[in-house]
Each structure stands twice: as structure tokens, then as C-alpha cells.
Amino acid sequence: MSTPTDGGVVKRLRRRLRRTERTYSAGEGRPLRGYAAAMTAFGVYTAGWAAVVRMRGRPLPDRPEPWDVTLTAVATFRLSRLLSKASVTSPLRAPFTTFQGPQGPAELHEEARSEGAKDTVGELLTCPFCMSVWVASTLTAGQLLWPRATRTAMGTLTALAGADALQLTYSALVAKTTGE
């Protein structure tokens, strides 16, 4: 049951949050509410995975195996860049971003749209560092729930990262040799 003072508390809290957002952003328009929503969504997402792992009775390892950590790191790197920068995945980002131009081999530079929640989602989708948190969590949950299939997929992503490194190395050697 609400009391007349409840509304006053909520109003004061909202004013304080707006003031904090204004003083923090220093005129730059940082979407703190969007970031808070993204952090909440991530918390719900990981709690959901944790609940599924627990319901399925999967035991957690005492500590991660070094090979799994390495495989997860390389697969996370490659999948994060694929999702956040690749030309082929641009239709996934298009509702939240604006194309700016090419950026590196087979990658795009896109800017987040500044239309409410699209700003935060666009920043997440165009930032491989931001995307990697979600990807690493997903791959970790996959290792707990479907270890063989997840390790196979991570092996493929790791091979792709290795192939990318070889392609870039080859291109650099050709450019050095031919003077281009």
C-alpha cells in the first residue's frame, strides 16, 4: 500500500539520478540509464544461464582447464569481432547503427544511432570489447551445458582467428616484398 510520501521519495530519487547523469556526462550526453539497463540485462542473462546449469545438475569444475581458457579467449575474440565488425553481420547491427565506412580487412566502421535505447544497443553491437563479455559468458555456459558441441564451435572460431592472422601476415609480406 503506498503512502503520500512514497511519491516524494520517487521524485527525489529521479531528480538525484538526473542530476548525477548531468554532472557525470559533462555535456557529452552519456546514456547512463541505457548502460544501467544493459548491466541489468546482462545480470538477468547470466542468472538465466546459471539457473539452467543448476537445473540440469551440471557440476562446476574446481577451476577452468588452461586449454579451455585459451580456447574460450580466442573464440571470444573471433566471434566478438565477427558480430561487431564484419560486413556479413551488418544486417544484425543496422537497426541500431549507421554505416560510416570500411575499417580494416572485411570490417566496417559503424556509429551507434542516438535514438533512445538504440544508442546503448548500438554501442554494444559495434564494440568488440563490450560484445566479448556477452560472448565469453555464452561460451562458458555452453561449455557447462553442451561441452562437446561448444568446444567444436570454439575450435572452429579459433581456426578462423588463426586463418585471419595468416591472411594478414601474408598480405603484409606481399606488400613488403612488392613495395606496395
Short mmCIF file of N, CA and C in Angstrom, two decimals:
data_model
loop_
_atom_site.label_atom_id
_atom_site.label_comp_id
_atom_site.label_asym_id
_atom_site.label_seq_id
_atom_site.Cartn_x
_atom_site.Cartn_y
_atom_site.Cartn_z
N MET A 1 0.84 -1.17 0.00
CA MET A 1 0.00 0.00 0.00
C MET A 1 0.89 1.24 0.00
N SER A 2 0.64 2.18 -0.89
CA SER A 2 1.50 3.34 -0.98
C SER A 2 1.01 4.46 -0.07
N THR A 3 1.95 5.28 0.32
CA THR A 3 1.63 6.43 1.16
C THR A 3 1.96 7.69 0.38
N PRO A 4 1.44 8.83 0.82
CA PRO A 4 1.73 10.08 0.10
C PRO A 4 3.22 10.37 0.01
N THR A 5 4.02 9.90 0.97
CA THR A 5 5.45 10.20 0.92
C THR A 5 6.19 9.33 -0.09
N ASP A 6 5.60 8.20 -0.50
CA ASP A 6 6.26 7.34 -1.49
C ASP A 6 6.54 8.12 -2.78
N GLY A 7 5.55 8.90 -3.22
CA GLY A 7 5.73 9.69 -4.44
C GLY A 7 6.84 10.70 -4.30
N GLY A 8 6.97 11.29 -3.11
CA GLY A 8 8.04 12.25 -2.87
C GLY A 8 9.40 11.60 -2.92
N VAL A 9 9.51 10.41 -2.38
CA VAL A 9 10.79 9.68 -2.41
C VAL A 9 11.17 9.35 -3.85
N VAL A 10 10.21 8.89 -4.62
CA VAL A 10 10.47 8.53 -6.02
C VAL A 10 10.89 9.77 -6.80
N LYS A 11 10.19 10.88 -6.58
CA LYS A 11 10.54 12.13 -7.29
C LYS A 11 11.94 12.59 -6.92
N ARG A 12 12.28 12.52 -5.63
CA ARG A 12 13.63 12.92 -5.21
C ARG A 12 14.69 12.00 -5.81
N LEU A 13 14.40 10.72 -5.84
CA LEU A 13 15.33 9.77 -6.42
C LEU A 13 15.54 10.05 -7.91
N ARG A 14 14.45 10.30 -8.63
CA ARG A 14 14.57 10.62 -10.06
C ARG A 14 15.37 11.89 -10.27
N ARG A 15 15.11 12.93 -9.46
CA ARG A 15 15.87 14.19 -9.58
C ARG A 15 17.35 13.93 -9.33
N ARG A 16 17.64 13.13 -8.32
CA ARG A 16 19.04 12.83 -8.00
C ARG A 16 19.72 12.07 -9.15
N LEU A 17 19.00 11.11 -9.73
CA LEU A 17 19.56 10.35 -10.86
C LEU A 17 19.80 11.26 -12.07
N ARG A 18 18.85 12.15 -12.36
CA ARG A 18 19.04 13.09 -13.48
C ARG A 18 20.23 14.01 -13.23
N ARG A 19 20.36 14.50 -11.99
CA ARG A 19 21.48 15.38 -11.64
C ARG A 19 22.80 14.62 -11.78
N THR A 20 22.83 13.37 -11.30
CA THR A 20 24.04 12.55 -11.42
C THR A 20 24.39 12.35 -12.89
N GLU A 21 23.40 12.05 -13.70
CA GLU A 21 23.63 11.86 -15.14
C GLU A 21 24.17 13.12 -15.78
N ARG A 22 23.59 14.28 -15.41
CA ARG A 22 24.04 15.56 -15.97
C ARG A 22 25.47 15.88 -15.56
N THR A 23 25.78 15.74 -14.27
CA THR A 23 27.13 16.08 -13.80
C THR A 23 28.16 15.09 -14.30
N TYR A 24 27.78 13.83 -14.43
CA TYR A 24 28.71 12.82 -14.93
C TYR A 24 29.05 13.07 -16.39
N SER A 25 28.04 13.34 -17.20
CA SER A 25 28.24 13.42 -18.65
C SER A 25 29.00 14.65 -19.08
N ALA A 26 29.04 15.69 -18.25
CA ALA A 26 29.76 16.93 -18.58
C ALA A 26 29.41 17.42 -19.99
N GLY A 27 28.12 17.38 -20.31
CA GLY A 27 27.67 17.88 -21.60
C GLY A 27 27.84 16.93 -22.77
N GLU A 28 28.28 15.71 -22.51
CA GLU A 28 28.56 14.76 -23.58
C GLU A 28 27.40 13.84 -23.91
N GLY A 29 26.32 13.86 -23.17
CA GLY A 29 25.18 13.01 -23.48
C GLY A 29 25.46 11.52 -23.34
N ARG A 30 26.03 11.10 -22.24
CA ARG A 30 26.29 9.68 -21.98
C ARG A 30 25.01 9.00 -21.53
N PRO A 31 24.64 7.90 -22.14
CA PRO A 31 23.37 7.22 -21.82
C PRO A 31 23.48 6.32 -20.58
N LEU A 32 23.63 6.94 -19.41
CA LEU A 32 23.80 6.15 -18.19
C LEU A 32 22.62 5.23 -17.92
N ARG A 33 21.41 5.70 -18.20
CA ARG A 33 20.24 4.84 -17.99
C ARG A 33 20.31 3.63 -18.91
N GLY A 34 20.75 3.84 -20.13
CA GLY A 34 20.90 2.72 -21.06
C GLY A 34 21.96 1.74 -20.59
N TYR A 35 23.06 2.28 -20.06
CA TYR A 35 24.11 1.41 -19.54
C TYR A 35 23.60 0.62 -18.33
N ALA A 36 22.84 1.27 -17.47
CA ALA A 36 22.27 0.58 -16.31
C ALA A 36 21.33 -0.53 -16.79
N ALA A 37 20.54 -0.25 -17.82
CA ALA A 37 19.64 -1.27 -18.37
C ALA A 37 20.44 -2.42 -18.97
N ALA A 38 21.55 -2.10 -19.66
CA ALA A 38 22.38 -3.15 -20.24
C ALA A 38 23.01 -4.02 -19.15
N MET A 39 23.46 -3.39 -18.07
CA MET A 39 24.03 -4.16 -16.97
C MET A 39 22.97 -5.05 -16.33
N THR A 40 21.77 -4.53 -16.20
CA THR A 40 20.67 -5.33 -15.65
C THR A 40 20.37 -6.50 -16.57
N ALA A 41 20.30 -6.23 -17.88
CA ALA A 41 20.03 -7.29 -18.85
C ALA A 41 21.12 -8.37 -18.78
N PHE A 42 22.37 -7.94 -18.66
CA PHE A 42 23.47 -8.91 -18.56
C PHE A 42 23.33 -9.75 -17.29
N GLY A 43 22.98 -9.11 -16.19
CA GLY A 43 22.77 -9.84 -14.94
C GLY A 43 21.66 -10.87 -15.07
N VAL A 44 20.56 -10.48 -15.69
CA VAL A 44 19.44 -11.40 -15.90
C VAL A 44 19.86 -12.54 -16.84
N TYR A 45 20.59 -12.19 -17.89
CA TYR A 45 21.08 -13.18 -18.86
C TYR A 45 21.96 -14.23 -18.19
N THR A 46 22.95 -13.77 -17.42
CA THR A 46 23.85 -14.72 -16.78
C THR A 46 23.15 -15.50 -15.66
N ALA A 47 22.23 -14.85 -14.96
CA ALA A 47 21.46 -15.56 -13.94
C ALA A 47 20.60 -16.65 -14.60
N GLY A 48 20.07 -16.35 -15.77
CA GLY A 48 19.29 -17.35 -16.51
C GLY A 48 20.13 -18.55 -16.89
N TRP A 49 21.33 -18.29 -17.42
CA TRP A 49 22.24 -19.40 -17.75
C TRP A 49 22.59 -20.19 -16.50
N ALA A 50 22.89 -19.47 -15.42
CA ALA A 50 23.26 -20.16 -14.17
C ALA A 50 22.11 -21.04 -13.67
N ALA A 51 20.89 -20.55 -13.81
CA ALA A 51 19.72 -21.33 -13.38
C ALA A 51 19.58 -22.59 -14.22
N VAL A 52 19.78 -22.46 -15.52
CA VAL A 52 19.67 -23.62 -16.41
C VAL A 52 20.76 -24.64 -16.07
N VAL A 53 21.98 -24.17 -15.86
CA VAL A 53 23.09 -25.06 -15.50
C VAL A 53 22.75 -25.79 -14.20
N ARG A 54 22.25 -25.05 -13.24
CA ARG A 54 21.90 -25.65 -11.94
C ARG A 54 20.76 -26.66 -12.08
N MET A 55 19.71 -26.30 -12.83
CA MET A 55 18.56 -27.20 -13.01
C MET A 55 18.97 -28.49 -13.71
N ARG A 56 19.93 -28.40 -14.62
CA ARG A 56 20.38 -29.58 -15.34
C ARG A 56 21.35 -30.41 -14.50
N GLY A 57 21.73 -29.89 -13.34
CA GLY A 57 22.61 -30.64 -12.44
C GLY A 57 24.04 -30.74 -12.92
N ARG A 58 24.46 -29.82 -13.76
CA ARG A 58 25.84 -29.86 -14.26
C ARG A 58 26.80 -29.39 -13.17
N PRO A 59 27.82 -30.17 -12.90
CA PRO A 59 28.79 -29.75 -11.88
C PRO A 59 29.72 -28.67 -12.45
N LEU A 60 30.10 -27.75 -11.59
CA LEU A 60 31.08 -26.74 -11.98
C LEU A 60 32.47 -27.30 -11.72
N PRO A 61 33.41 -27.05 -12.60
CA PRO A 61 34.77 -27.53 -12.34
C PRO A 61 35.38 -26.77 -11.16
N ASP A 62 36.34 -27.41 -10.49
CA ASP A 62 37.04 -26.72 -9.40
C ASP A 62 37.75 -25.48 -9.91
N ARG A 63 38.31 -25.61 -11.09
CA ARG A 63 38.96 -24.47 -11.76
C ARG A 63 38.95 -24.77 -13.25
N PRO A 64 38.96 -23.74 -14.06
CA PRO A 64 38.94 -23.99 -15.50
C PRO A 64 40.27 -24.56 -15.98
N GLU A 65 40.18 -25.43 -16.95
CA GLU A 65 41.39 -26.00 -17.54
C GLU A 65 42.07 -24.91 -18.39
N PRO A 66 43.40 -24.82 -18.35
CA PRO A 66 44.10 -23.79 -19.13
C PRO A 66 43.75 -23.86 -20.63
N TRP A 67 43.61 -25.05 -21.17
CA TRP A 67 43.26 -25.20 -22.58
C TRP A 67 41.89 -24.59 -22.87
N ASP A 68 40.93 -24.81 -21.98
CA ASP A 68 39.59 -24.24 -22.16
C ASP A 68 39.62 -22.72 -22.09
N VAL A 69 40.44 -22.18 -21.18
CA VAL A 69 40.56 -20.72 -21.07
C VAL A 69 41.14 -20.15 -22.36
N THR A 70 42.17 -20.79 -22.89
CA THR A 70 42.79 -20.32 -24.13
C THR A 70 41.81 -20.43 -25.29
N LEU A 71 41.16 -21.54 -25.41
CA LEU A 71 40.19 -21.75 -26.48
C LEU A 71 39.05 -20.74 -26.37
N THR A 72 38.56 -20.51 -25.18
CA THR A 72 37.49 -19.54 -24.96
C THR A 72 37.95 -18.13 -25.32
N ALA A 73 39.16 -17.78 -24.94
CA ALA A 73 39.67 -16.44 -25.24
C ALA A 73 39.76 -16.19 -26.75
N VAL A 74 40.33 -17.13 -27.48
CA VAL A 74 40.48 -16.94 -28.93
C VAL A 74 39.11 -16.98 -29.61
N ALA A 75 38.26 -17.91 -29.21
CA ALA A 75 36.92 -17.98 -29.81
C ALA A 75 36.11 -16.74 -29.49
N THR A 76 36.24 -16.23 -28.27
CA THR A 76 35.54 -15.00 -27.89
C THR A 76 36.02 -13.83 -28.73
N PHE A 77 37.34 -13.72 -28.89
CA PHE A 77 37.90 -12.65 -29.73
C PHE A 77 37.30 -12.71 -31.14
N ARG A 78 37.33 -13.90 -31.74
CA ARG A 78 36.89 -14.00 -33.13
C ARG A 78 35.39 -13.78 -33.28
N LEU A 79 34.58 -14.39 -32.41
CA LEU A 79 33.13 -14.23 -32.52
C LEU A 79 32.71 -12.80 -32.20
N SER A 80 33.37 -12.16 -31.25
CA SER A 80 33.05 -10.76 -30.91
C SER A 80 33.32 -9.84 -32.09
N ARG A 81 34.43 -10.05 -32.77
CA ARG A 81 34.74 -9.21 -33.95
C ARG A 81 33.79 -9.54 -35.10
N LEU A 82 33.47 -10.81 -35.25
CA LEU A 82 32.53 -11.21 -36.30
C LEU A 82 31.18 -10.53 -36.09
N LEU A 83 30.69 -10.54 -34.86
CA LEU A 83 29.38 -9.95 -34.57
C LEU A 83 29.40 -8.42 -34.60
N SER A 84 30.50 -7.81 -34.18
CA SER A 84 30.52 -6.35 -34.03
C SER A 84 31.14 -5.58 -35.19
N LYS A 85 31.86 -6.25 -36.07
CA LYS A 85 32.58 -5.52 -37.12
C LYS A 85 32.42 -6.08 -38.53
N ALA A 86 32.09 -7.34 -38.69
CA ALA A 86 32.08 -7.97 -40.01
C ALA A 86 30.99 -7.40 -40.92
N SER A 87 31.32 -7.30 -42.20
CA SER A 87 30.34 -6.84 -43.20
C SER A 87 29.13 -7.76 -43.23
N VAL A 88 29.38 -9.06 -43.18
CA VAL A 88 28.30 -10.04 -43.34
C VAL A 88 27.29 -9.98 -42.20
N THR A 89 27.69 -9.51 -41.02
CA THR A 89 26.75 -9.42 -39.91
C THR A 89 26.15 -8.02 -39.75
N SER A 90 26.41 -7.13 -40.68
CA SER A 90 25.88 -5.76 -40.59
C SER A 90 24.35 -5.71 -40.55
N PRO A 91 23.61 -6.64 -41.19
CA PRO A 91 22.14 -6.58 -41.04
C PRO A 91 21.67 -6.73 -39.59
N LEU A 92 22.44 -7.43 -38.76
CA LEU A 92 22.07 -7.55 -37.35
C LEU A 92 22.24 -6.23 -36.61
N ARG A 93 23.23 -5.44 -37.02
CA ARG A 93 23.53 -4.17 -36.35
C ARG A 93 22.76 -2.99 -36.95
N ALA A 94 22.32 -3.12 -38.20
CA ALA A 94 21.73 -2.00 -38.94
C ALA A 94 20.59 -1.26 -38.22
N PRO A 95 19.69 -1.93 -37.52
CA PRO A 95 18.63 -1.17 -36.85
C PRO A 95 19.14 -0.24 -35.74
N PHE A 96 20.37 -0.47 -35.28
CA PHE A 96 20.89 0.28 -34.14
C PHE A 96 22.11 1.14 -34.49
N THR A 97 22.58 1.06 -35.75
CA THR A 97 23.82 1.74 -36.13
C THR A 97 23.65 2.45 -37.47
N THR A 98 24.64 3.28 -37.78
CA THR A 98 24.72 3.95 -39.07
C THR A 98 26.09 3.62 -39.67
N PHE A 99 26.10 3.17 -40.92
CA PHE A 99 27.33 2.83 -41.62
C PHE A 99 28.18 4.09 -41.82
N GLN A 100 29.46 4.00 -41.48
CA GLN A 100 30.39 5.12 -41.66
C GLN A 100 31.42 4.85 -42.75
N GLY A 101 31.75 3.58 -42.97
CA GLY A 101 32.74 3.24 -43.99
C GLY A 101 33.47 1.97 -43.61
N PRO A 102 34.38 1.54 -44.48
CA PRO A 102 35.16 0.34 -44.16
C PRO A 102 36.17 0.64 -43.06
N GLN A 103 36.55 -0.41 -42.35
CA GLN A 103 37.55 -0.29 -41.28
C GLN A 103 38.35 -1.58 -41.25
N GLY A 104 39.45 -1.62 -41.91
CA GLY A 104 40.27 -2.81 -41.91
C GLY A 104 39.72 -3.86 -42.86
N PRO A 105 40.47 -4.95 -43.02
CA PRO A 105 40.05 -6.02 -43.93
C PRO A 105 38.72 -6.65 -43.51
N ALA A 106 37.73 -6.56 -44.37
CA ALA A 106 36.41 -7.19 -44.18
C ALA A 106 35.69 -6.71 -42.93
N GLU A 107 36.02 -5.51 -42.46
CA GLU A 107 35.34 -4.96 -41.29
C GLU A 107 34.78 -3.59 -41.63
N LEU A 108 33.78 -3.20 -40.84
CA LEU A 108 33.10 -1.93 -41.04
C LEU A 108 33.24 -1.03 -39.83
N HIS A 109 33.20 0.26 -40.09
CA HIS A 109 33.09 1.24 -39.01
C HIS A 109 31.65 1.73 -39.02
N GLU A 110 30.97 1.54 -37.90
CA GLU A 110 29.59 1.98 -37.74
C GLU A 110 29.49 2.78 -36.45
N GLU A 111 28.54 3.70 -36.43
CA GLU A 111 28.28 4.50 -35.25
C GLU A 111 26.91 4.14 -34.69
N ALA A 112 26.80 4.14 -33.39
CA ALA A 112 25.51 3.88 -32.74
C ALA A 112 24.55 5.01 -33.06
N ARG A 113 23.30 4.66 -33.30
CA ARG A 113 22.27 5.68 -33.51
C ARG A 113 21.94 6.32 -32.16
N SER A 114 21.71 7.60 -32.18
CA SER A 114 21.41 8.30 -30.92
C SER A 114 19.91 8.48 -30.76
N GLU A 115 19.20 7.38 -30.83
CA GLU A 115 17.74 7.40 -30.71
C GLU A 115 17.33 6.58 -29.49
N GLY A 116 17.40 7.16 -28.32
CA GLY A 116 16.98 6.46 -27.10
C GLY A 116 17.79 5.21 -26.82
N ALA A 117 17.10 4.09 -26.65
CA ALA A 117 17.76 2.83 -26.31
C ALA A 117 18.66 2.33 -27.43
N LYS A 118 18.40 2.79 -28.67
CA LYS A 118 19.25 2.34 -29.78
C LYS A 118 20.69 2.77 -29.59
N ASP A 119 20.93 3.85 -28.86
CA ASP A 119 22.28 4.32 -28.61
C ASP A 119 23.08 3.29 -27.83
N THR A 120 22.53 2.80 -26.74
CA THR A 120 23.23 1.82 -25.91
C THR A 120 23.39 0.50 -26.65
N VAL A 121 22.33 0.03 -27.29
CA VAL A 121 22.41 -1.23 -28.03
C VAL A 121 23.42 -1.09 -29.18
N GLY A 122 23.39 0.05 -29.87
CA GLY A 122 24.34 0.28 -30.95
C GLY A 122 25.77 0.29 -30.47
N GLU A 123 26.01 0.91 -29.31
CA GLU A 123 27.37 0.90 -28.76
C GLU A 123 27.81 -0.52 -28.44
N LEU A 124 26.92 -1.30 -27.85
CA LEU A 124 27.24 -2.69 -27.52
C LEU A 124 27.55 -3.48 -28.78
N LEU A 125 26.74 -3.30 -29.81
CA LEU A 125 26.89 -4.09 -31.03
C LEU A 125 28.09 -3.71 -31.88
N THR A 126 28.62 -2.50 -31.71
CA THR A 126 29.77 -2.07 -32.52
C THR A 126 31.08 -2.13 -31.76
N CYS A 127 31.03 -2.56 -30.52
CA CYS A 127 32.23 -2.60 -29.68
C CYS A 127 32.63 -4.06 -29.41
N PRO A 128 33.71 -4.54 -30.04
CA PRO A 128 34.10 -5.93 -29.80
C PRO A 128 34.47 -6.19 -28.34
N PHE A 129 34.95 -5.18 -27.63
CA PHE A 129 35.29 -5.36 -26.22
C PHE A 129 34.02 -5.55 -25.40
N CYS A 130 33.00 -4.76 -25.70
CA CYS A 130 31.71 -4.88 -25.00
C CYS A 130 31.04 -6.21 -25.34
N MET A 131 31.07 -6.55 -26.61
CA MET A 131 30.44 -7.79 -27.08
C MET A 131 31.11 -9.01 -26.47
N SER A 132 32.42 -8.92 -26.21
CA SER A 132 33.15 -10.09 -25.71
C SER A 132 32.67 -10.55 -24.34
N VAL A 133 32.15 -9.65 -23.53
CA VAL A 133 31.63 -10.04 -22.22
C VAL A 133 30.44 -10.99 -22.40
N TRP A 134 29.55 -10.64 -23.32
CA TRP A 134 28.38 -11.47 -23.59
C TRP A 134 28.79 -12.79 -24.25
N VAL A 135 29.71 -12.71 -25.19
CA VAL A 135 30.15 -13.91 -25.90
C VAL A 135 30.86 -14.88 -24.96
N ALA A 136 31.78 -14.37 -24.14
CA ALA A 136 32.51 -15.24 -23.21
C ALA A 136 31.54 -15.91 -22.23
N SER A 137 30.56 -15.17 -21.78
CA SER A 137 29.56 -15.76 -20.87
C SER A 137 28.76 -16.85 -21.56
N THR A 138 28.39 -16.60 -22.80
CA THR A 138 27.62 -17.58 -23.56
C THR A 138 28.46 -18.83 -23.82
N LEU A 139 29.70 -18.65 -24.22
CA LEU A 139 30.57 -19.80 -24.48
C LEU A 139 30.84 -20.59 -23.19
N THR A 140 31.01 -19.90 -22.09
CA THR A 140 31.22 -20.58 -20.81
C THR A 140 29.99 -21.41 -20.43
N ALA A 141 28.81 -20.81 -20.58
CA ALA A 141 27.58 -21.56 -20.31
C ALA A 141 27.46 -22.75 -21.25
N GLY A 142 27.82 -22.54 -22.52
CA GLY A 142 27.78 -23.64 -23.48
C GLY A 142 28.71 -24.77 -23.10
N GLN A 143 29.88 -24.43 -22.57
CA GLN A 143 30.82 -25.46 -22.13
C GLN A 143 30.26 -26.28 -20.97
N LEU A 144 29.47 -25.63 -20.14
CA LEU A 144 28.88 -26.34 -19.00
C LEU A 144 27.69 -27.20 -19.41
N LEU A 145 26.93 -26.72 -20.40
CA LEU A 145 25.71 -27.43 -20.80
C LEU A 145 25.93 -28.41 -21.95
N TRP A 146 26.69 -28.01 -22.93
CA TRP A 146 26.93 -28.84 -24.13
C TRP A 146 28.42 -28.78 -24.45
N PRO A 147 29.26 -29.40 -23.63
CA PRO A 147 30.71 -29.24 -23.78
C PRO A 147 31.26 -29.66 -25.14
N ARG A 148 30.84 -30.79 -25.67
CA ARG A 148 31.41 -31.26 -26.94
C ARG A 148 31.06 -30.32 -28.09
N ALA A 149 29.80 -29.96 -28.20
CA ALA A 149 29.37 -29.09 -29.30
C ALA A 149 30.00 -27.70 -29.16
N THR A 150 30.07 -27.19 -27.93
CA THR A 150 30.64 -25.86 -27.72
C THR A 150 32.12 -25.85 -28.03
N ARG A 151 32.84 -26.88 -27.59
CA ARG A 151 34.28 -26.93 -27.89
C ARG A 151 34.52 -27.07 -29.39
N THR A 152 33.65 -27.79 -30.08
CA THR A 152 33.78 -27.91 -31.54
C THR A 152 33.59 -26.54 -32.19
N ALA A 153 32.56 -25.82 -31.77
CA ALA A 153 32.31 -24.47 -32.32
C ALA A 153 33.47 -23.53 -31.98
N MET A 154 33.97 -23.62 -30.74
CA MET A 154 35.09 -22.76 -30.35
C MET A 154 36.36 -23.14 -31.12
N GLY A 155 36.55 -24.42 -31.41
CA GLY A 155 37.68 -24.83 -32.23
C GLY A 155 37.59 -24.23 -33.63
N THR A 156 36.39 -24.19 -34.18
CA THR A 156 36.19 -23.60 -35.50
C THR A 156 36.50 -22.10 -35.47
N LEU A 157 36.01 -21.41 -34.44
CA LEU A 157 36.29 -19.97 -34.32
C LEU A 157 37.78 -19.70 -34.12
N THR A 158 38.43 -20.58 -33.37
CA THR A 158 39.87 -20.44 -33.16
C THR A 158 40.63 -20.66 -34.46
N ALA A 159 40.22 -21.65 -35.24
CA ALA A 159 40.84 -21.88 -36.55
C ALA A 159 40.62 -20.66 -37.46
N LEU A 160 39.45 -20.07 -37.41
CA LEU A 160 39.17 -18.87 -38.19
C LEU A 160 40.07 -17.71 -37.77
N ALA A 161 40.27 -17.55 -36.47
CA ALA A 161 41.18 -16.49 -35.98
C ALA A 161 42.60 -16.75 -36.47
N GLY A 162 43.03 -18.01 -36.45
CA GLY A 162 44.35 -18.35 -36.97
C GLY A 162 44.46 -18.08 -38.47
N ALA A 163 43.42 -18.43 -39.21
CA ALA A 163 43.42 -18.16 -40.65
C ALA A 163 43.47 -16.66 -40.93
N ASP A 164 42.74 -15.87 -40.13
CA ASP A 164 42.78 -14.41 -40.29
C ASP A 164 44.20 -13.90 -40.07
N ALA A 165 44.85 -14.39 -39.02
CA ALA A 165 46.22 -13.96 -38.72
C ALA A 165 47.16 -14.32 -39.88
N LEU A 166 46.98 -15.51 -40.44
CA LEU A 166 47.81 -15.91 -41.58
C LEU A 166 47.54 -15.05 -42.80
N GLN A 167 46.25 -14.73 -43.06
CA GLN A 167 45.91 -13.87 -44.20
C GLN A 167 46.56 -12.49 -44.06
N LEU A 168 46.47 -11.91 -42.87
CA LEU A 168 47.06 -10.59 -42.65
C LEU A 168 48.59 -10.63 -42.74
N THR A 169 49.18 -11.71 -42.22
CA THR A 169 50.63 -11.86 -42.31
C THR A 169 51.06 -12.00 -43.77
N TYR A 170 50.34 -12.81 -44.52
CA TYR A 170 50.65 -12.99 -45.94
C TYR A 170 50.53 -11.66 -46.68
N SER A 171 49.45 -10.92 -46.45
CA SER A 171 49.26 -9.63 -47.12
C SER A 171 50.39 -8.66 -46.78
N ALA A 172 50.82 -8.66 -45.50
CA ALA A 172 51.92 -7.78 -45.09
C ALA A 172 53.22 -8.18 -45.76
N LEU A 173 53.46 -9.49 -45.88
CA LEU A 173 54.68 -9.95 -46.54
C LEU A 173 54.67 -9.62 -48.03
N VAL A 174 53.54 -9.78 -48.67
CA VAL A 174 53.42 -9.43 -50.09
C VAL A 174 53.65 -7.94 -50.28
N ALA A 175 53.05 -7.13 -49.43
CA ALA A 175 53.22 -5.67 -49.54
C ALA A 175 54.69 -5.29 -49.31
N LYS A 176 55.35 -5.93 -48.37
CA LYS A 176 56.75 -5.63 -48.10
C LYS A 176 57.63 -6.05 -49.27
N THR A 177 57.33 -7.21 -49.84
CA THR A 177 58.14 -7.74 -50.94
C THR A 177 57.95 -6.93 -52.22
N THR A 178 56.74 -6.54 -52.50
CA THR A 178 56.45 -5.82 -53.75
C THR A 178 56.55 -4.31 -53.58
N GLY A 179 56.67 -3.83 -52.35
CA GLY A 179 56.79 -2.41 -52.11
C GLY A 179 55.46 -1.67 -52.21
N GLU A 180 54.36 -2.39 -52.14
CA GLU A 180 53.04 -1.75 -52.24
C GLU A 180 52.53 -1.34 -50.90
#
